Structures are given as C-alpha cells and as structure tokens.
Short mmCIF file of C-alpha atoms in Angstrom, two decimals:
data_model
loop_
_atom_site.label_atom_id
_atom_site.label_comp_id
_atom_site.label_asym_id
_atom_site.label_seq_id
_atom_site.Cartn_x
_atom_site.Cartn_y
_atom_site.Cartn_z
CA MET A 1 234.57 142.50 38.45
CA GLN A 2 237.01 143.64 35.86
CA VAL A 3 236.46 142.72 32.23
CA SER A 4 239.21 142.12 29.68
CA LYS A 5 240.95 144.99 27.91
CA ALA A 6 239.38 143.80 24.66
CA PHE A 7 235.88 144.06 26.14
CA GLU A 8 236.68 147.51 27.57
CA VAL A 9 237.69 148.70 24.09
CA PHE A 10 234.55 147.11 22.63
CA ALA A 11 232.42 149.05 25.11
CA SER A 12 234.19 152.36 24.66
CA GLU A 13 234.72 152.29 20.89
CA ALA A 14 231.51 150.59 19.79
CA PRO A 15 228.96 151.28 22.53
CA GLU A 16 225.93 150.68 20.33
CA TYR A 17 227.15 147.21 19.39
CA GLN A 18 228.16 146.45 22.96
CA SER A 19 224.74 147.51 24.23
CA ILE A 20 222.97 145.23 21.77
CA TRP A 21 225.40 142.41 22.59
CA MET A 22 224.79 142.73 26.34
CA GLU A 23 221.02 142.89 25.85
CA THR A 24 221.18 139.67 23.85
CA VAL A 25 223.40 137.98 26.45
CA GLN A 26 220.99 138.96 29.22
CA LYS A 27 217.99 137.66 27.27
CA LEU A 28 219.75 134.36 26.60
CA ASP A 29 220.61 134.13 30.29
CA THR A 30 216.95 134.37 31.26
CA VAL A 31 216.00 131.29 29.22
CA SER A 32 218.88 129.08 30.38
CA LYS A 33 217.80 126.12 32.47
CA LEU A 34 221.27 125.83 34.04
CA ASP A 35 222.05 127.19 37.46
CA LYS A 36 224.54 130.06 37.47
CA LYS A 37 227.52 128.01 38.63
CA THR A 38 226.98 125.32 36.00
CA GLU A 39 226.48 127.94 33.32
CA GLU A 40 229.77 129.67 34.20
CA LEU A 41 231.63 126.35 34.28
CA ALA A 42 230.21 125.41 30.88
CA TYR A 43 231.18 128.82 29.54
CA LEU A 44 234.74 128.31 30.79
CA ALA A 45 234.86 125.00 28.93
CA VAL A 46 233.79 126.73 25.73
CA LEU A 47 236.27 129.60 26.19
CA ALA A 48 239.11 127.14 26.72
CA ALA A 49 238.09 125.03 23.72
CA ILE A 50 237.95 127.99 21.34
CA ARG A 51 241.05 129.57 22.88
CA LEU A 52 239.27 132.79 23.81
CA GLU A 53 241.49 133.34 26.82
CA SER A 54 240.69 137.02 27.45
CA GLY A 55 237.35 136.10 29.07
CA ILE A 56 238.70 133.34 31.28
CA PRO A 57 239.67 135.46 34.31
CA PHE A 58 236.26 137.18 34.43
CA HIS A 59 234.26 133.97 34.07
CA THR A 60 236.48 132.11 36.52
CA LYS A 61 235.74 134.77 39.12
CA MET A 62 232.04 134.60 38.31
CA ALA A 63 232.07 130.82 38.72
CA LYS A 64 233.87 131.18 42.04
CA THR A 65 231.27 133.74 43.13
CA TYR A 66 228.58 131.15 42.43
CA GLY A 67 230.40 128.55 44.52
CA ALA A 68 232.65 126.74 42.05
CA THR A 69 235.67 125.09 43.61
CA ARG A 70 239.18 125.23 42.23
CA GLU A 71 238.83 121.57 41.23
CA GLU A 72 235.58 122.29 39.35
CA ILE A 73 237.32 125.10 37.44
CA ILE A 74 240.09 122.68 36.44
CA SER A 75 237.57 120.02 35.40
CA ALA A 76 235.51 122.50 33.39
CA ILE A 77 238.55 123.63 31.43
CA LEU A 78 239.75 120.10 30.82
CA VAL A 79 236.35 118.71 29.81
CA GLY A 80 237.15 119.64 26.21
CA LEU A 81 240.43 117.71 26.22
CA PRO A 82 239.07 114.64 24.35
CA ALA A 83 237.29 116.75 21.74
CA VAL A 84 239.79 119.52 21.00
CA GLY A 85 243.04 118.22 22.43
CA ASN A 86 245.58 119.70 24.75
CA CYS A 87 245.04 123.29 23.54
CA VAL A 88 242.72 123.66 26.53
CA VAL A 89 245.61 123.30 28.99
CA SER A 90 246.81 126.82 28.10
CA ALA A 91 243.70 128.11 29.86
CA LEU A 92 244.61 126.44 33.16
CA PRO A 93 247.22 128.92 34.43
CA ILE A 94 245.00 131.85 33.43
CA ALA A 95 241.98 130.46 35.25
CA LEU A 96 243.86 129.32 38.33
CA SER A 97 245.62 132.66 38.64
CA ALA A 98 242.23 134.41 38.56
CA TYR A 99 240.74 131.90 41.00
CA ASP A 100 243.56 132.22 43.52
CA VAL A 101 243.34 136.02 43.77
#
C-alpha cells in the first residue's frame, strides 16, 4: 500500500527518526487489545478529528483489507462529530475515494 507523500519524505529525509517511529508503532500494536479492523477504524476517527488527512487513504485501505465496510468507514469518521464538530466531514471524500478504488 502506498503511504502519503509526507511519510515518504519523512522516511527518505530522516530515516533514523522514521525507523524509531516505526519500531514504536509496531511495539504499541503488539499490546493493543483491539482487533485489526477495529484498530484501523479507531485510527481513522482520530485522523479525522485532528484533521491529519494525509494518512486517511492508507488507513482506509488497511481497514478495508481487514474487512471494514464502506458504512463502517463513514461511521468511524463521523464518530467524532459530537466532540469536534463538522470538521470531520472533510475526511469523508478522502476516505471514500480511497475505499472505492
């Protein structure tokens, strides 16, 4: 799966930091009690809430790989609506475009 341009630059221009970052992410993943689909859906909710849209296509595809439906992707993105407001709706077209490919 293709990562965002920002993450590609991170990896190529700061490989030592990226290596440490990925090691940490992998270690955190091993202690999570969530199944992979739920974890990806939760991550999409966080990305939408903090407006970190560059990671949405990658994590949408990962969620789909783990069996997430289009409706679950929509619900995950909109779960933050009451807490952070309608800023999360800007993530919908990005996620759905990635899902529908």
